[in-house]
XYZ file of N, CA, C and O in Angstrom:
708
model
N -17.760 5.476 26.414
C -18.274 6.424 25.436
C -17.141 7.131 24.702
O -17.374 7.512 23.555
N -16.135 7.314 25.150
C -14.622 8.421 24.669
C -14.453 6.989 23.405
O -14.375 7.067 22.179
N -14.442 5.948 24.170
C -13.333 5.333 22.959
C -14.336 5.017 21.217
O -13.944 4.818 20.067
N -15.700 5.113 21.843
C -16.233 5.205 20.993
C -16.511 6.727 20.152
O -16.795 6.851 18.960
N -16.371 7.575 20.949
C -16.133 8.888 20.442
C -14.967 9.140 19.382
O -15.060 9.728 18.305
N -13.695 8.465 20.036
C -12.657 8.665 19.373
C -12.539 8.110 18.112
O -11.911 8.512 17.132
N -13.413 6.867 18.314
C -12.869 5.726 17.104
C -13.907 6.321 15.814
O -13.425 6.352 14.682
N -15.203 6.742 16.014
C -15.925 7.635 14.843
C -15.107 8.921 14.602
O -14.983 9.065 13.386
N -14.607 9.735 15.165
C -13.566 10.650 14.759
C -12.178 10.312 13.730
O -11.615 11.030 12.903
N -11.891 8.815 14.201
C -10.805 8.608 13.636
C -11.113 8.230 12.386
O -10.378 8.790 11.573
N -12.164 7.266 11.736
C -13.006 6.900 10.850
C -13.031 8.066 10.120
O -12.675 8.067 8.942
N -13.456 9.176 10.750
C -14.227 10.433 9.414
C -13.204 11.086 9.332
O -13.308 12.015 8.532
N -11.721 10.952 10.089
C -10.600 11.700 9.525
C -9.955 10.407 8.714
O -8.780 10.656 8.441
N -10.310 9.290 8.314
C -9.519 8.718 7.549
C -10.970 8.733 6.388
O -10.635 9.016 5.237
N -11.739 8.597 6.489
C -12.847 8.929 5.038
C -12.061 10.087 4.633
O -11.493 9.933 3.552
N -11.873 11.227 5.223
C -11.493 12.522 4.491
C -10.338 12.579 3.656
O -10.114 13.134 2.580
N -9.449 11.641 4.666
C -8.085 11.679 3.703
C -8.011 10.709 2.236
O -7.508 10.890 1.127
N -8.892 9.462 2.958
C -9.175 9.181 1.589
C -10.475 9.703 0.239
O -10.859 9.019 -0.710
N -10.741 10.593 0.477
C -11.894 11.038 -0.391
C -11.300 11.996 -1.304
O -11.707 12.176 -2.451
N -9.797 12.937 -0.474
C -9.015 13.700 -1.091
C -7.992 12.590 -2.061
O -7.762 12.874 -3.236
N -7.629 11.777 -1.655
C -6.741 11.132 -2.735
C -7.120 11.035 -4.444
O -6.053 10.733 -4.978
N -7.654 11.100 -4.975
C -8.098 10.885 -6.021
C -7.730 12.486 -6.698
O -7.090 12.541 -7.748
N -8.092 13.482 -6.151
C -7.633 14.572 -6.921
C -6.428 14.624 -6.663
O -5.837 15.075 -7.644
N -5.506 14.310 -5.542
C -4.342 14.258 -5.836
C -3.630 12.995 -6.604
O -2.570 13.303 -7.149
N -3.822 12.341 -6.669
C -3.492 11.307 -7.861
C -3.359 11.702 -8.917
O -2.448 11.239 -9.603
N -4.372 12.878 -9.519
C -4.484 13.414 -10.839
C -3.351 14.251 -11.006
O -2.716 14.387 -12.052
N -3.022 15.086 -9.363
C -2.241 16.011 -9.419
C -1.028 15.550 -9.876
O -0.359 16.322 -10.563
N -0.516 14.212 -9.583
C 0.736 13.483 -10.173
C 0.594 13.138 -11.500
O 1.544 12.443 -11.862
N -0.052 13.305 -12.194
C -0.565 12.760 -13.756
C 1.291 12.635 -14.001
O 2.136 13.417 -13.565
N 1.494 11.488 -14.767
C 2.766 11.350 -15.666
C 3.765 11.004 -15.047
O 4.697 10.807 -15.826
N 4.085 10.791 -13.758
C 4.965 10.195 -12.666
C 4.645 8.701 -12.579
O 3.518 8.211 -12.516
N 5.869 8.027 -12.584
C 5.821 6.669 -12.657
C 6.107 5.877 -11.282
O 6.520 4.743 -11.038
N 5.710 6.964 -10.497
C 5.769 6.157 -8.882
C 3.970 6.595 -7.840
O 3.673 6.692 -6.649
N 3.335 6.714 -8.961
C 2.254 7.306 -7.998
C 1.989 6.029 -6.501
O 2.298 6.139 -5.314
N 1.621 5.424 -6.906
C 1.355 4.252 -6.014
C 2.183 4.196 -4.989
O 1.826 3.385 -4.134
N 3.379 4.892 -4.718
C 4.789 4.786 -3.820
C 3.619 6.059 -2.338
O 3.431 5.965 -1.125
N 3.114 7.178 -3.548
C 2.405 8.451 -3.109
C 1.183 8.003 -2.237
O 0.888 8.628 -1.218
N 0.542 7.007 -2.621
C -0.686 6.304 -2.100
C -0.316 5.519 -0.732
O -0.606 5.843 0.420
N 0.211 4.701 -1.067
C 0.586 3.226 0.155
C 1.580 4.512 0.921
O 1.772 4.280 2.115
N 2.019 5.397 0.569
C 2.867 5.489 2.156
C 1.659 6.969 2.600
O 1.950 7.782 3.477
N 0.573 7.025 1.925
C -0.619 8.108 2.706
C -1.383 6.909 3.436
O -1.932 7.231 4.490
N -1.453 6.138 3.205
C -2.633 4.977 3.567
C -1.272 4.656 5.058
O -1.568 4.857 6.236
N -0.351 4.325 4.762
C 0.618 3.494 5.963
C 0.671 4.687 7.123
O 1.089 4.412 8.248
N 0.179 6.157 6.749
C 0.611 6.759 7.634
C 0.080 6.805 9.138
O -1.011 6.251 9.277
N 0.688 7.406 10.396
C -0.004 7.039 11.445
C -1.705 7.424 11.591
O -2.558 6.667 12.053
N -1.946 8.932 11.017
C -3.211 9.406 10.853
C -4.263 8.893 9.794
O -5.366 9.334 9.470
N -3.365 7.562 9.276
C -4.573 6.932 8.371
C -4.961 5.496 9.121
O -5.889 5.182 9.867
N -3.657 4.663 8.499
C -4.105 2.786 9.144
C -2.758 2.942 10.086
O -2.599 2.102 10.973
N -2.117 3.633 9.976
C -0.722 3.226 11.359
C -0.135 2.158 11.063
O 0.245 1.438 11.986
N 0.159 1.664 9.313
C 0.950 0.608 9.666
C 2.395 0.569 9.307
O 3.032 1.298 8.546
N 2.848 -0.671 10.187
C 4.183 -1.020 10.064
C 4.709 -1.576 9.170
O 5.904 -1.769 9.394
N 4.366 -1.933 8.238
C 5.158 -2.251 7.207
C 3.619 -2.435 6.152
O 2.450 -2.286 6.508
N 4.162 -2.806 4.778
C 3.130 -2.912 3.465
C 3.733 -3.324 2.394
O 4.935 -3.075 2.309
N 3.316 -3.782 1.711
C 3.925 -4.488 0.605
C 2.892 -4.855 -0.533
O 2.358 -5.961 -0.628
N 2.606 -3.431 -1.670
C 1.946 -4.497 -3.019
C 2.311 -4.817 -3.633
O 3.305 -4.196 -4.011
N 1.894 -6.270 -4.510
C 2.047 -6.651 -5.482
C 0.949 -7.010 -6.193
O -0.147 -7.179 -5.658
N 1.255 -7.208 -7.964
C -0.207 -7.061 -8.577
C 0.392 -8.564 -8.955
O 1.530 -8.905 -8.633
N -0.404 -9.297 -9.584
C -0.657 -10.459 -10.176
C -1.103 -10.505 -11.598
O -2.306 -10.335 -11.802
N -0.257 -10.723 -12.676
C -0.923 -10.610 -14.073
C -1.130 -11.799 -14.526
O -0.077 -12.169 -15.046
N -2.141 -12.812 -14.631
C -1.802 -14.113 -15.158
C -1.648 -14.427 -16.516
O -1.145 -15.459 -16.961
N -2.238 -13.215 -17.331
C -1.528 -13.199 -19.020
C -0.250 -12.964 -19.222
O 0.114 -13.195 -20.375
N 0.472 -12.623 -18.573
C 2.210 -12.462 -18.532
C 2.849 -13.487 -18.034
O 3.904 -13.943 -18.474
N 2.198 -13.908 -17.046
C 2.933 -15.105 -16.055
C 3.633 -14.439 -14.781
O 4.480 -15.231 -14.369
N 3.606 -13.580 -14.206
C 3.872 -12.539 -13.350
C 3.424 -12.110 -12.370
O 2.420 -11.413 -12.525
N 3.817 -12.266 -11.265
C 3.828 -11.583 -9.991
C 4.896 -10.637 -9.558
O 5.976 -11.022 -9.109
N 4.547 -9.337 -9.715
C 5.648 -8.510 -9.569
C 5.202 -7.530 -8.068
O 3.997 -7.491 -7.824
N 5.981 -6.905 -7.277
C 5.944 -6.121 -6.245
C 6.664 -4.867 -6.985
O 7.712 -4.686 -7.605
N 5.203 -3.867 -6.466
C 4.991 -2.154 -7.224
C 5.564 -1.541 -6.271
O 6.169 -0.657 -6.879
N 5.916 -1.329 -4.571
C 5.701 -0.305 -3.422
C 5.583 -1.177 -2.625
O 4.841 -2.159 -2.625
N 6.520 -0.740 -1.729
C 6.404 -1.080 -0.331
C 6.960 0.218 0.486
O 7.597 1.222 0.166
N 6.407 -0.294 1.701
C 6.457 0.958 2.918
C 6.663 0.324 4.457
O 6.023 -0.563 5.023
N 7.816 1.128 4.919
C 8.357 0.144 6.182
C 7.984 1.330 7.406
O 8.266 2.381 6.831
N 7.642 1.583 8.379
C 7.726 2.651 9.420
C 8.954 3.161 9.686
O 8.906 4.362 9.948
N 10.464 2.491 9.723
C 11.400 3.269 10.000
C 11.929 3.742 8.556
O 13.064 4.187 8.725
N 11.669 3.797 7.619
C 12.001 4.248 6.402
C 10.882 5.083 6.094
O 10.738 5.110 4.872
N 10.050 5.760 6.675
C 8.832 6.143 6.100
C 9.375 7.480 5.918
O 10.222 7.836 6.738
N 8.968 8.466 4.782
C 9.484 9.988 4.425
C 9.139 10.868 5.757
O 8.091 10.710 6.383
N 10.097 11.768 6.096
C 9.807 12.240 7.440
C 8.795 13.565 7.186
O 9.147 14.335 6.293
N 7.516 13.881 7.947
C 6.846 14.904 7.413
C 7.386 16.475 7.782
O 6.779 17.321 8.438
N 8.607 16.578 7.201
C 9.238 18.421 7.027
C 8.199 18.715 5.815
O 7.542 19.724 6.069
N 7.927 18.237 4.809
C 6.829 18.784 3.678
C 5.942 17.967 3.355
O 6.029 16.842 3.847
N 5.223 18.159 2.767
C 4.030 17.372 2.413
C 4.477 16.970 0.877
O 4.977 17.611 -0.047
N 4.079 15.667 1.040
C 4.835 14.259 -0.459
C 3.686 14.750 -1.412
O 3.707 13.824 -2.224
N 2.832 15.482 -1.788
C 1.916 15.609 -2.484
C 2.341 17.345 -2.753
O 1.465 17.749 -3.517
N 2.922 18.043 -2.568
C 3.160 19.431 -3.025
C 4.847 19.698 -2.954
O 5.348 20.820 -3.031
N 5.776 18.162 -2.755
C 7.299 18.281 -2.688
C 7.314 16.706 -3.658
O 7.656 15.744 -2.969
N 7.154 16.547 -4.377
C 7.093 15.055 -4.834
C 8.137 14.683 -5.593
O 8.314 13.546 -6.031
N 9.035 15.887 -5.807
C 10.803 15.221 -6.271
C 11.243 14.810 -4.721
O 11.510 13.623 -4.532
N 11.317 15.593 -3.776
C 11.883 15.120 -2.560
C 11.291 13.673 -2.319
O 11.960 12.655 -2.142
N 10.001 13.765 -2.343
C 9.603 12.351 -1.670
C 10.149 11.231 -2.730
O 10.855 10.332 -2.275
N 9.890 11.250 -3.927
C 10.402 10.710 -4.841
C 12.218 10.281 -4.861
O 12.520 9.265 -5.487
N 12.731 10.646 -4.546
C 13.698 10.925 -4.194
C 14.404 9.835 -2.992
O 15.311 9.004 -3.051
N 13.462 10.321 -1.869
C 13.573 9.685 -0.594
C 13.295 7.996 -0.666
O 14.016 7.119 -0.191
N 11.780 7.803 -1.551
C 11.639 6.435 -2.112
C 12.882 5.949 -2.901
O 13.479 5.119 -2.215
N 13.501 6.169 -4.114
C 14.804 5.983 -4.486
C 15.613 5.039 -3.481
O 15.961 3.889 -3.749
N 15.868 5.746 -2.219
C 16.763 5.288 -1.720
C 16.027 4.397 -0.736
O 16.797 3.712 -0.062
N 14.839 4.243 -0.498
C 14.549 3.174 0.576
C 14.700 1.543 0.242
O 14.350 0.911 -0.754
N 15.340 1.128 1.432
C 16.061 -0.307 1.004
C 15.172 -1.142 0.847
O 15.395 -2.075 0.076
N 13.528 -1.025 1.733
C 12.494 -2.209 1.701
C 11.269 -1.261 0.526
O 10.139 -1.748 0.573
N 11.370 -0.410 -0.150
C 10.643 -0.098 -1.193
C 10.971 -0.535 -2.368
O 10.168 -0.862 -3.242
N 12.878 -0.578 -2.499
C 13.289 -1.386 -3.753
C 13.359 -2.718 -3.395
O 13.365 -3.419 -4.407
N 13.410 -3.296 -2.466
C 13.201 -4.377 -2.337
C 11.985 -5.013 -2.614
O 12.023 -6.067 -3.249
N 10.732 -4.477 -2.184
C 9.303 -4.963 -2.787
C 9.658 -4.944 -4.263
O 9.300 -5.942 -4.887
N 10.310 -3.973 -4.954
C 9.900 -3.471 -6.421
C 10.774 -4.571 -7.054
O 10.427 -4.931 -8.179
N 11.990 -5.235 -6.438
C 12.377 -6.100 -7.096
C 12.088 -7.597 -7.186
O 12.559 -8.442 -7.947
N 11.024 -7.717 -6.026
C 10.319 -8.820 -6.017
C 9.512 -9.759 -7.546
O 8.804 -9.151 -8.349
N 9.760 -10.991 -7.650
C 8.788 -10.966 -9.177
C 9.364 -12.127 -9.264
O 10.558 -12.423 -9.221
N 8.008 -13.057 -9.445
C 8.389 -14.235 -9.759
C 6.567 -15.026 -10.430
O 5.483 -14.443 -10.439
N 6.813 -16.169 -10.802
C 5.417 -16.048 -11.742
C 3.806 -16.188 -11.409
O 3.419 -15.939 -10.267
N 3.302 -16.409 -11.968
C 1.788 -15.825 -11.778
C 1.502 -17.179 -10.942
O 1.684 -18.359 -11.241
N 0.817 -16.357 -9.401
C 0.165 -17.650 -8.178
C -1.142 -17.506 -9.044
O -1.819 -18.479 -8.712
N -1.719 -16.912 -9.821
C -3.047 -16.514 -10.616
C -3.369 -17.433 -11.053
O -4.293 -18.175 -10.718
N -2.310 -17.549 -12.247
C -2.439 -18.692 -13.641
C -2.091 -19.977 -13.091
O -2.547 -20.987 -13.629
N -1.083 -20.094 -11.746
C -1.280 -21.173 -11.697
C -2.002 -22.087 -10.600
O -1.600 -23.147 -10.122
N -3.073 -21.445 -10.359
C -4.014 -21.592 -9.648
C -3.874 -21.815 -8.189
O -4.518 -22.761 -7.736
N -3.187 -21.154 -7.415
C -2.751 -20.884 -6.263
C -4.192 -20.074 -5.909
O -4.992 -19.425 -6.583
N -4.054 -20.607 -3.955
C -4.865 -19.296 -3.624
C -4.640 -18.278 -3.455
O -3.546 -18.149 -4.005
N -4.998 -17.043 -2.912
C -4.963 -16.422 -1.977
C -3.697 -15.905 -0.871
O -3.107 -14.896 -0.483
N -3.770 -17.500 -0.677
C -3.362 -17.771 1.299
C -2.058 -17.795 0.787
O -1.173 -16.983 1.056
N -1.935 -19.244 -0.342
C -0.270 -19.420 -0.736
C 0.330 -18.398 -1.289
O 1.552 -18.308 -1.172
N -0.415 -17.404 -2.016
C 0.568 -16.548 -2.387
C 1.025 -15.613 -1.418
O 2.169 -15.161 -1.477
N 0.205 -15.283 -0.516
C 0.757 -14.201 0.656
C 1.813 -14.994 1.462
O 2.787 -14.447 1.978
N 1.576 -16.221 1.530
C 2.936 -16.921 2.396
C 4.117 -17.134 1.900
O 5.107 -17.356 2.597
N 4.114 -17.079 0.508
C 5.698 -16.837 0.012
C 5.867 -15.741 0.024
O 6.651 -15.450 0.927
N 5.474 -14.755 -0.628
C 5.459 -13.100 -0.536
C 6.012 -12.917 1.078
O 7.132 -12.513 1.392
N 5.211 -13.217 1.759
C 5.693 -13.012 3.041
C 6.580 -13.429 3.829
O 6.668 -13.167 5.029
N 7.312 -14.131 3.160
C 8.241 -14.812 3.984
C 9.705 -14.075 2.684
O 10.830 -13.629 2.906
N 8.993 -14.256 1.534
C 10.293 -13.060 0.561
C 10.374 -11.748 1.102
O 11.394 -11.089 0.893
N 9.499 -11.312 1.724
C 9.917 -9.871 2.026
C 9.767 -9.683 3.651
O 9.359 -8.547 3.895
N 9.916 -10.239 4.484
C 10.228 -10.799 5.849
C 8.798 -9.994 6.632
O 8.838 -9.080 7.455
N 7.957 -10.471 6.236
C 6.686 -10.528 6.912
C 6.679 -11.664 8.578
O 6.923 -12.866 8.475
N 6.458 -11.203 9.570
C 6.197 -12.018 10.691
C 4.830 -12.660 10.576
O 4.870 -13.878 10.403
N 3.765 -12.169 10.628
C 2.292 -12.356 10.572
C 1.666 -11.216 10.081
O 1.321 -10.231 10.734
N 1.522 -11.440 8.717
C 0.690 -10.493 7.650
C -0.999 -10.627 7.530
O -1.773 -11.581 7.468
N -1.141 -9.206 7.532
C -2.844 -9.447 7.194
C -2.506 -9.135 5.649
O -1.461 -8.844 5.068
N -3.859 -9.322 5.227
C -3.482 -9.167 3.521
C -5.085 -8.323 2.726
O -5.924 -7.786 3.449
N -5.165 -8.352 1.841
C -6.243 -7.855 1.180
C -5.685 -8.253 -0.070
O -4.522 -8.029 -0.406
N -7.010 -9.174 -1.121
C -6.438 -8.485 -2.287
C -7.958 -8.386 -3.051
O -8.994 -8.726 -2.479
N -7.909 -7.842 -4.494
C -9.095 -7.349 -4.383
C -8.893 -7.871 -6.163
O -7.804 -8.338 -6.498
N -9.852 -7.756 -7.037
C -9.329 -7.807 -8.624
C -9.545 -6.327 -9.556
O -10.577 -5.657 -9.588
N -8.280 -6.048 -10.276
C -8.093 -5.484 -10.891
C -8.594 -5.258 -12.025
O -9.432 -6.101 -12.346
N -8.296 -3.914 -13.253
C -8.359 -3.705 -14.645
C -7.557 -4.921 -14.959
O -6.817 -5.543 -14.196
N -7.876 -5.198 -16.435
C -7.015 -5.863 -16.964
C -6.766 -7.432 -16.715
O -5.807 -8.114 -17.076
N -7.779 -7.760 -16.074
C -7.818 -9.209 -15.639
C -6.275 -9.092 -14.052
O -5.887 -10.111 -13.480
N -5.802 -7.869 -13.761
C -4.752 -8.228 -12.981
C -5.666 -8.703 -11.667
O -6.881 -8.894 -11.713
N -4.709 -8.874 -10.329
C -5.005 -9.645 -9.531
C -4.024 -8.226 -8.417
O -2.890 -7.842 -8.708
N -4.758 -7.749 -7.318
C -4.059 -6.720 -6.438
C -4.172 -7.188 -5.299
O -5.292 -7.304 -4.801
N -2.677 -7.685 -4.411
C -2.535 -7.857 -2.984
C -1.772 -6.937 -2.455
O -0.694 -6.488 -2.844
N -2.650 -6.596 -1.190
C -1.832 -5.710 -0.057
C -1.268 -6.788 1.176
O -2.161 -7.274 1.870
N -0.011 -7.148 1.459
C 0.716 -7.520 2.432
C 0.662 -6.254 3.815
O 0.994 -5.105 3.527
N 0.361 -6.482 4.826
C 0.517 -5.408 5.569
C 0.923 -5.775 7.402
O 0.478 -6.808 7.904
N 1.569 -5.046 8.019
C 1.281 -5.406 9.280
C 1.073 -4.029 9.884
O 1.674 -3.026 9.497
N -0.024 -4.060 11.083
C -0.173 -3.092 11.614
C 0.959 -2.823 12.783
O 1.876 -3.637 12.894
N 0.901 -1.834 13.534
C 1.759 -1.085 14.041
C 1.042 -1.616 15.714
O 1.788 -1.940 16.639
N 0.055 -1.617 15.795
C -0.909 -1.914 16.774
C -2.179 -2.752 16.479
O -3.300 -2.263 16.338
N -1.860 -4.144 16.398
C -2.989 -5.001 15.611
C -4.396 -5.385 16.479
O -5.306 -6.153 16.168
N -4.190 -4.423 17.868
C -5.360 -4.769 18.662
C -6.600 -3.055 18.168
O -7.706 -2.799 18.644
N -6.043 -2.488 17.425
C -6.059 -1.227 17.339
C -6.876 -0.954 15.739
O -7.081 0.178 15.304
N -7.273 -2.231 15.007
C -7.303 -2.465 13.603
C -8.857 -1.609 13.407
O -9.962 -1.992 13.792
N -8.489 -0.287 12.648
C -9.820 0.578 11.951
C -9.760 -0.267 10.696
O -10.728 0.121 10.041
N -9.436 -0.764 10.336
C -9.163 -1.325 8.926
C -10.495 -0.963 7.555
O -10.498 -0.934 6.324
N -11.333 -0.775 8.477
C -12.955 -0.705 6.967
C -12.832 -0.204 6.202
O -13.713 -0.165 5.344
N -11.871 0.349 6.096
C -11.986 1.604 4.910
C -10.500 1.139 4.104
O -10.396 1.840 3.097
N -9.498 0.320 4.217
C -8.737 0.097 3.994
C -8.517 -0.379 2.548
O -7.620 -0.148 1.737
N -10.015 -1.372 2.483
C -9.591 -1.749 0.789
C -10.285 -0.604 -0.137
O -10.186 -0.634 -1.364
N -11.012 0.428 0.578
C -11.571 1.232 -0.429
C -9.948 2.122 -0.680
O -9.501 2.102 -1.827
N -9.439 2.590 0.012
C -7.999 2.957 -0.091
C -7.093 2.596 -1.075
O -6.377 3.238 -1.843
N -7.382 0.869 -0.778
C -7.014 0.118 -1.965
C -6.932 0.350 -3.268
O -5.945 0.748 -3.887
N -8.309 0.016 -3.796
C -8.876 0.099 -4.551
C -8.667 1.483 -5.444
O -8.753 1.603 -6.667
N -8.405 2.356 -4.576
C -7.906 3.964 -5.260
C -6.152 3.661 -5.945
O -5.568 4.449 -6.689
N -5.733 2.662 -5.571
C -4.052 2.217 -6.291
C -4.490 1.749 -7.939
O -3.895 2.304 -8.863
N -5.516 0.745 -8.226
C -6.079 0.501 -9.290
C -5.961 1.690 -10.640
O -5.792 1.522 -11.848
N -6.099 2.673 -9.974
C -6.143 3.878 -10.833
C -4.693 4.482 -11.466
O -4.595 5.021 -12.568
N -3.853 4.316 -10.731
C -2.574 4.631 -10.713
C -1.313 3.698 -11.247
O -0.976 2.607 -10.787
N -0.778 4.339 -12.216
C -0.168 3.614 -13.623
C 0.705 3.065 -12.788
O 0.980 3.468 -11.658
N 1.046 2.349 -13.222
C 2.079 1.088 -12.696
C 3.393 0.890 -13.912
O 3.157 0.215 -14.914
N 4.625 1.471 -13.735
C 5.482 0.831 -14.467
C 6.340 -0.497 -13.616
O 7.177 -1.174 -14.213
């Protein structure tokens, strides 16, 4: 009964955190890293607990697969303030993370347009940005784009995941340079 106790507790504290994201998203209006703000609230331990993440969107009118954000657990911003009311610091802290610019420099052409699945595109992705065994999500975007989440959990016997692509799905919103 506890673990089932616990695991609906943990559920309605991750509905909450994600139900708040959206007004803070707004709160960043004009910052060109919101999505950095998102994936490392979603990676955190009190949301999905994971160990590493990696998006990339898929444009097949460009020819493009580019990586927006990534988020590693030992690089993760340490919580002295909160990244949503200090967001030069956190901003800042992203700057210098070695596997966040590394996702961002990822980019090579559209698995979309050229009719790749799914599966193949997460297995190069994943093996470019040193994925062991990735779960993935991707979902479709504005704009005809194409949105994959690369992810590994921290504890994969441990997976709340349901709420994960609605999480997702809240990155959609958030400008992408």
């Amino acid at each position: 009964m506890e673990r089932n106790d616990s695991l609906a507790e943990r559920k309605r504290a991750i509905a909450d955190l994600l139900s708040s994201l959206p007004r803070k998203i707004l709160g960043l209006h004009g910052r060109d890293n919101v999505v950095e703000f998102v994936l490392h609230e979603l990676g955190r331990q009190e949301c999905f607990d994971l160990e590493k993440a990696a998006y990339v969107i898929d444009n097949p009118d460009f020819d493009c697969l580019k990586g927006v954000a990534g988020f590693q657990r030992p690089e993760a911003y340490s919580l002295k303030s909160d990244i949503w009311t200090d967001p030069d610091s956190f901003s800042e802290h992203m700057k210098q993370s070695k596997y966040n610019n590394e996702v961002r420099c990822y980019h090579r052409n559209s698995g979309v347009k050229n009719g790749q699945k799914d599966e193949a595109i997460v297995k190069e992705v994943a093996q470019a940005l040193g994925f062991d065994k990735p779960f993935y999500y991707s979902w479709d975007m504005k704009h005809d784009n194409h949105g994959i989440l690369l992810y590994e959990k921290r504890d994969s016997a441990d997976c709340d995941c349901d709420y994960l692509l609605e999480g997702l799905c809240l990155i959609g919103f958030c400008p992408v340079f």
